[in-house]
């Protein structure tokens, strides 16, 4: 494979000569487009929108031209001047013309920029990139963070078709770099239930010191679904507050399929830590109408004025998401409507009564009275209910 160094080029347009530079963040150099002809400079609006970087070498365009112009350099114009300490092998057009197999080969090229381009361009092959999964898995361990990043994006786009990538992605959950760990968790979520082998690692990632990693791990477990429930129920009993909180969050993301976790979430309503209690209440609502077993515990929270406002607020919301089966809570919701000191809980109560529907008919007189309330918001919520 022949590699050429990028020469200096200069462009001239209606405003006169301009210098176009590309910043190489990796090597810390600025290369100017110096003394070539205008014929080699073309406008590529579509490419600028799609990629926002130089197709020749991946460098970010300087603000001089707002990223609208790029250098197109014919092979015969390449030179080998000393001082150009970077290399480029392909243009974007080359990549689009080359076959998938050549891009796969390019992922293992010794030239860093070639590997970057290959990983980047594979993203555009969609489902057709499934043949590249093995090579993309190898690219996850590339020395440059940009290559694994693009490889992960391609694998994410493949979804369940990337099942063979699960083992190396599990390995990324313990990577040093925060973005690598969160990216690995995100791809595992995209693979979905087929990534069941990743559940232990993802549960452990709920302890991660990085919030984005914890978030992506919770999302991934939610997408894996029912298969993750037993491990998350066990995590609700862990000594670490953060793990319990995010385990409850993940169960809520799973939704109705997390029915088996309802007893554990009911227990979590009495957790020592407010964040865990609140997340448990919220997740019971996300599990929805199948979580009727939680109704007595949620009503008890609503009645308990010693509870934090946020806890009662989430409990009232959960009753609404359970729906008509929460009819037994209507008297307590009416009491909230009558209490001017309840603040936003009154609004939440009106909203929940609306979701309970005809079974909340006993609340109609109080809702009518609320139409005369001093609070504009209260009047609006009462009218909507």
C-alpha atoms as one frame of an Amber mdcrd trajectory, in Angstrom:
protein
   0.000   0.000   0.000   1.491   3.351  -1.064   1.272   6.260   1.336   1.791
   9.885   0.410   2.375  12.918   2.560  -0.044  15.794   2.309   1.426  18.833
   0.503   0.772  22.467   1.233  -2.042  24.030  -0.783  -3.423  27.535  -1.072
  -6.888  28.511  -2.223  -8.141  31.741  -3.679 -11.776  32.736  -3.999 -13.703
  35.924  -4.617 -12.428  37.440  -1.378  -8.794  36.852  -2.274  -6.133  34.387
  -1.129  -6.803  32.402   2.006  -4.858  29.862   3.936  -6.680  26.694   4.871
  -5.225  24.826   7.822  -5.996  21.565   9.529  -5.168  21.095  13.156  -3.626
  17.785  14.167  -4.582  17.444  17.816  -2.699  14.176  18.161   0.650  15.429
  16.940   0.163  19.030  18.034   0.946  20.493  14.587  -0.788  22.947  12.243
  -0.436  22.306   8.543  -1.202  25.136   6.139  -2.578  24.691   2.679   0.050
  26.658   0.874   0.966  27.053  -2.776  -1.112  24.941  -5.127  -3.850  25.861
  -7.558  -7.487  26.726  -6.991  -8.465  23.747  -9.153  -7.597  21.449  -6.284
 -10.024  23.133  -3.856 -13.690  22.162  -4.034 -16.780  22.966  -2.041 -18.325
  19.987  -0.287 -21.356  21.098   1.649 -22.834  17.628   1.981 -19.612  16.182
   3.282 -19.182  19.076   5.689 -22.607  18.420   7.156 -22.059  14.680   7.369
 -18.552  14.577   8.683 -17.418  18.080   9.673 -13.791  17.239   9.193 -11.212
  16.965   6.466 -11.782  13.794   4.445  -8.120  13.795   3.531  -6.707  13.241
   6.989  -9.425  13.635   9.596  -8.173  16.998  10.894 -10.684  19.527  12.117
 -11.027  22.530   9.735 -10.041  25.937  11.069 -12.733  28.605  11.287 -11.284
  30.464   8.288 -13.634  28.698   5.922 -16.197  27.400   8.410 -15.442  23.865
   7.314 -16.945  24.381   3.856 -13.915  23.849   1.669 -11.625  20.862   1.502
  -8.527  19.973  -0.452  -8.810  17.416  -3.202  -5.278  16.417  -4.103  -4.484
  14.339  -7.184  -1.960  11.576  -6.679   0.637  13.209  -8.910   0.678  16.338
  -6.728   1.821  14.515  -3.585   5.312  15.339  -2.466   7.681  14.035   0.139
   8.845  17.248   1.710  10.460  16.890   5.109   8.607  18.437   7.978   5.213
  16.983   7.153   5.166  14.570  10.045   1.839  12.919   9.337   0.543  10.625
   6.645  -2.738   9.915   4.911  -3.575   7.037   2.613  -7.200   7.533   1.635
  -9.687  10.230   0.759 -13.355   9.835   1.640 -14.085   9.084  -2.019 -11.517
   6.282  -1.909 -13.265   4.780   1.086 -16.708   4.944  -0.481 -15.371   3.204
  -3.599 -13.483   0.475  -1.809 -15.167  -2.738  -0.859 -16.143  -3.672   2.655
 -13.372  -6.246   2.733 -10.753  -3.569   2.048 -12.108  -1.439   4.883 -11.926
  -4.440   7.172  -8.287  -4.939   6.171  -7.641  -1.238   6.762  -8.702  -1.615
  10.405  -5.422  -3.425  11.052  -3.254  -1.101   8.959  -0.109   0.153  10.749
  -1.026   3.733   9.807  -3.160   5.270  12.553  -5.015   7.584  10.174  -5.936
   4.678   7.908  -7.411   2.809  10.862  -9.342   5.900  11.950 -10.839   6.345
   8.498 -11.746   2.685   8.181 -13.536   2.636  11.533 -15.282   5.894  10.679
 -16.463   4.840   7.221 -17.747   1.454   8.367 -20.421   3.316  10.312 -22.117
   4.161   7.017 -22.499   0.559   5.868 -25.434  -0.077   8.212 -26.448  -3.750
   8.537 -23.933  -4.559   5.817 -21.137  -4.031   8.312 -21.998  -7.291  10.101
 -19.149  -8.981   8.232 -16.794  -6.568   9.974 -17.763  -7.524  13.542 -14.635
  -9.589  14.205 -12.370  -6.835  12.895 -14.307  -4.211  14.835 -13.864  -6.250
  18.009 -10.113  -6.226  17.436 -10.278  -2.469  16.819 -11.788  -1.970  20.275
  -8.273  -2.421  21.661  -6.627   0.095  19.323  -4.010   2.345  20.886  -5.857
   5.473  19.742  -9.168   6.210  21.445 -10.791   7.469  18.218 -10.629   4.041
  16.569 -12.471   2.149  19.350 -14.984   5.001  19.538 -15.970   4.657  15.872
 -15.856   0.862  16.133 -18.297   1.002  19.048 -20.629   3.263  17.088 -20.690
   0.798  14.200 -21.375  -2.097  16.571 -24.135  -0.095  18.233 -25.773   0.474
  14.851 -25.699  -3.279  14.219 -27.653  -3.968  17.420 -28.412  -7.673  18.009
 -26.361  -8.565  14.929 -23.266  -7.638  16.930 -23.790 -10.462  19.434 -20.277
 -11.809  18.804 -18.926  -8.540  20.198 -20.376  -9.147  23.670 -17.214 -10.681
  25.233 -14.845  -7.849  24.208 -17.472  -5.268  25.124 -17.705  -6.774  28.601
 -13.956  -6.261  28.811 -14.398  -2.560  28.034 -16.512  -2.142  31.177 -13.283
  -2.208  33.181 -11.311   0.094  30.857  -9.419   3.036  32.319 -11.130   5.638
  30.161 -14.591   6.792  31.289 -15.906   7.243  27.754 -14.741   3.756  26.791
 -16.577   2.192  29.735 -19.764   4.137  29.064 -19.514   3.420  25.330 -19.136
  -0.301  25.963 -22.217  -0.300  28.189 -24.191   1.616  25.568 -23.358  -0.897
  22.832 -24.326  -3.800  25.097 -27.688  -2.133  25.572 -28.106  -1.821  21.808
 -27.452  -5.559  21.447 -30.303  -6.103  23.912 -31.429  -9.430  25.429 -28.746
 -11.269  23.467 -26.190  -9.557  25.719 -27.370 -11.453  28.800 -23.792 -12.581
  29.495 -22.969  -8.938  30.232 -25.463  -8.622  33.107 -22.955  -9.253  35.952
 -20.504  -6.739  34.496 -23.217  -4.159  33.922 -24.551  -4.564  37.449 -21.033
  -3.987  38.738 -20.841  -0.879  36.521 -23.718   0.584  38.525 -21.032   1.224
  41.163 -18.793   3.090  38.710 -17.489   6.463  39.945 -18.412   8.023  36.582
 -22.065   9.077  36.344 -22.251   8.535  32.577 -21.066   4.942  33.016 -23.700
   4.313  35.684 -26.364   5.842  33.455 -25.434   3.770  30.392 -25.212   0.604
  32.493 -28.704   1.189  33.887 -30.022   1.859  30.376 -28.336  -1.286  29.058
 -29.798  -3.465  31.789 -33.204  -1.998  31.031 -32.827  -2.960  27.358 -31.585
  -6.450  28.175 -34.871  -6.795  30.029 -36.325  -9.633  32.063 -33.104 -11.644
  32.043 -31.440  -8.930  34.122 -34.110  -8.853  36.857 -32.672 -11.493  39.243
 -29.256  -9.822  39.320 -30.822  -6.409  39.888 -32.998  -7.710  42.724 -29.857
  -9.012  44.415 -28.225  -5.623  43.865 -31.081  -3.967  45.768 -29.738  -5.720
  48.874 -26.160  -4.530  48.386 -24.498  -2.404  51.060 -23.584   0.321  48.532
 -26.248   3.026  48.349 -25.351   3.974  44.784 -25.695   0.419  43.563 -29.109
   0.024  45.204 -30.316   3.279  43.685 -29.212   2.445  40.150 -30.460  -1.125
  40.416 -33.898   0.279  41.212 -33.560   2.654  38.259 -32.690  -0.207  35.895
 -35.700  -2.214  37.074 -37.933   0.719  36.256 -36.437   0.908  32.771 -37.310
  -2.748  32.226 -40.948  -1.888  32.908 -43.730  -4.484  33.259 -41.305  -7.338
  32.616 -39.752  -6.521  36.001 -42.896  -7.720  37.805 -40.872 -10.220  39.834
 -38.938  -7.305  41.349 -42.016  -5.620  42.842 -41.628  -7.189  46.330 -37.988
  -6.085  46.492 -38.907  -2.569  45.377 -41.648  -2.412  48.023 -39.018  -3.263
  50.620 -36.777  -0.560  49.138 -39.468   2.031  49.915 -38.174   1.775  53.497
 -34.484   1.975  52.607 -32.248   4.009  54.907 -31.228   6.272  52.023 -33.714
   8.777  50.547 -32.336   8.406  47.018 -33.004   4.667  47.053 -36.532   5.119
  48.453 -37.404   7.707  45.828 -36.018   5.656  42.962 -37.946   2.598  44.167
 -41.213   4.561  44.198 -40.549   5.901  40.723 -39.694   2.458  39.366 -42.867
   0.919  40.769 -44.759   3.459  38.705 -42.705   2.603  35.615 -43.527  -1.081
  36.053 -47.114   0.103  35.800 -50.506  -1.551  36.328 -48.975  -4.962  37.038
 -47.445  -3.491  40.218 -50.764  -3.437  42.110 -49.147  -5.287  45.015 -47.323
  -2.036  45.801 -50.502   0.031  46.250 -50.787  -0.242  50.066 -47.143   0.710
  50.535 -47.410   3.662  48.141 -50.581   4.936  49.819 -48.836   4.706  53.184
 -46.056   6.922  51.823 -48.588   9.471  50.546 -50.252   9.635  53.971 -46.999
   9.970  55.891 -46.343  13.695  56.274 -42.972  12.951  57.853 -41.734  11.712
  54.478 -39.669  14.018  52.302 -41.669  16.004  49.770 -39.829  14.325  46.869
 -40.723  10.890  48.197 -44.422  11.667  48.515 -44.393  13.356  45.110 -42.969
  10.250  43.434 -45.377   7.976  45.298 -48.375   9.999  44.101 -47.005   9.827
  40.570 -46.565   6.068  40.829 -50.218   5.679  41.813 -51.188   7.474  38.629
 -49.067   5.201  36.467 -50.612   2.122  38.058 -53.909   3.608  36.908 -57.528
   2.626  37.642 -56.480  -0.134  40.027 -55.246   2.628  42.342 -58.852   3.673
  43.074 -58.415   2.924  46.781 -56.015   5.872  46.967 -58.670   8.392  45.867
 -59.621   9.524  49.432 -55.983  10.283  50.199 -55.611  12.192  46.938 -58.730
  14.216  47.780 -57.161  15.098  51.134 -54.125  16.438  49.275 -56.357  18.587
  47.062 -57.956  20.094  50.157 -54.638  20.895  51.794 -53.408  24.349  50.682
 -50.086  23.629  52.353 -49.426  20.611  50.144 -47.966  22.779  47.381 -47.132
  20.913  44.199 -48.467  17.706  45.708 -51.946  19.092  45.003 -51.093  19.409
  41.303 -49.674  15.905  41.280 -52.795  14.595  43.006 -55.053  16.171  40.372
 -52.920  14.664  37.626 -53.100  11.231  39.257 -56.876  11.437  39.661 -57.131
  12.067  35.933 -55.083   8.919  35.232 -57.214   6.827  37.577 -60.161   7.911
  35.474 -63.848   7.102  36.156 -62.885   5.164  39.286 -61.984   8.552  40.818
 -65.519   9.920  40.459 -65.673  10.715  44.197 -63.055  13.418  43.606 -65.232
  15.408  41.189 -66.699  17.823  43.801 -63.244  18.672  45.109 -61.903  19.149
  41.589 -64.801  21.506  40.802 -63.987  23.486  43.924 -60.351  23.629  42.825
 -61.462  25.474  39.684 -61.864  28.522  41.948 -58.429  28.136  43.508 -56.130
  31.147  43.782 -53.337  29.195  42.122 -53.495  29.383  38.331 -51.700  26.061
  38.035 -54.140  24.368  40.385 -57.082  25.618  38.357 -55.472  24.326  35.186
 -54.749  20.879  36.592 -58.246  20.614  38.066 -59.792  21.515  34.723 -57.634
  18.939  32.920 -58.651  16.249  35.424
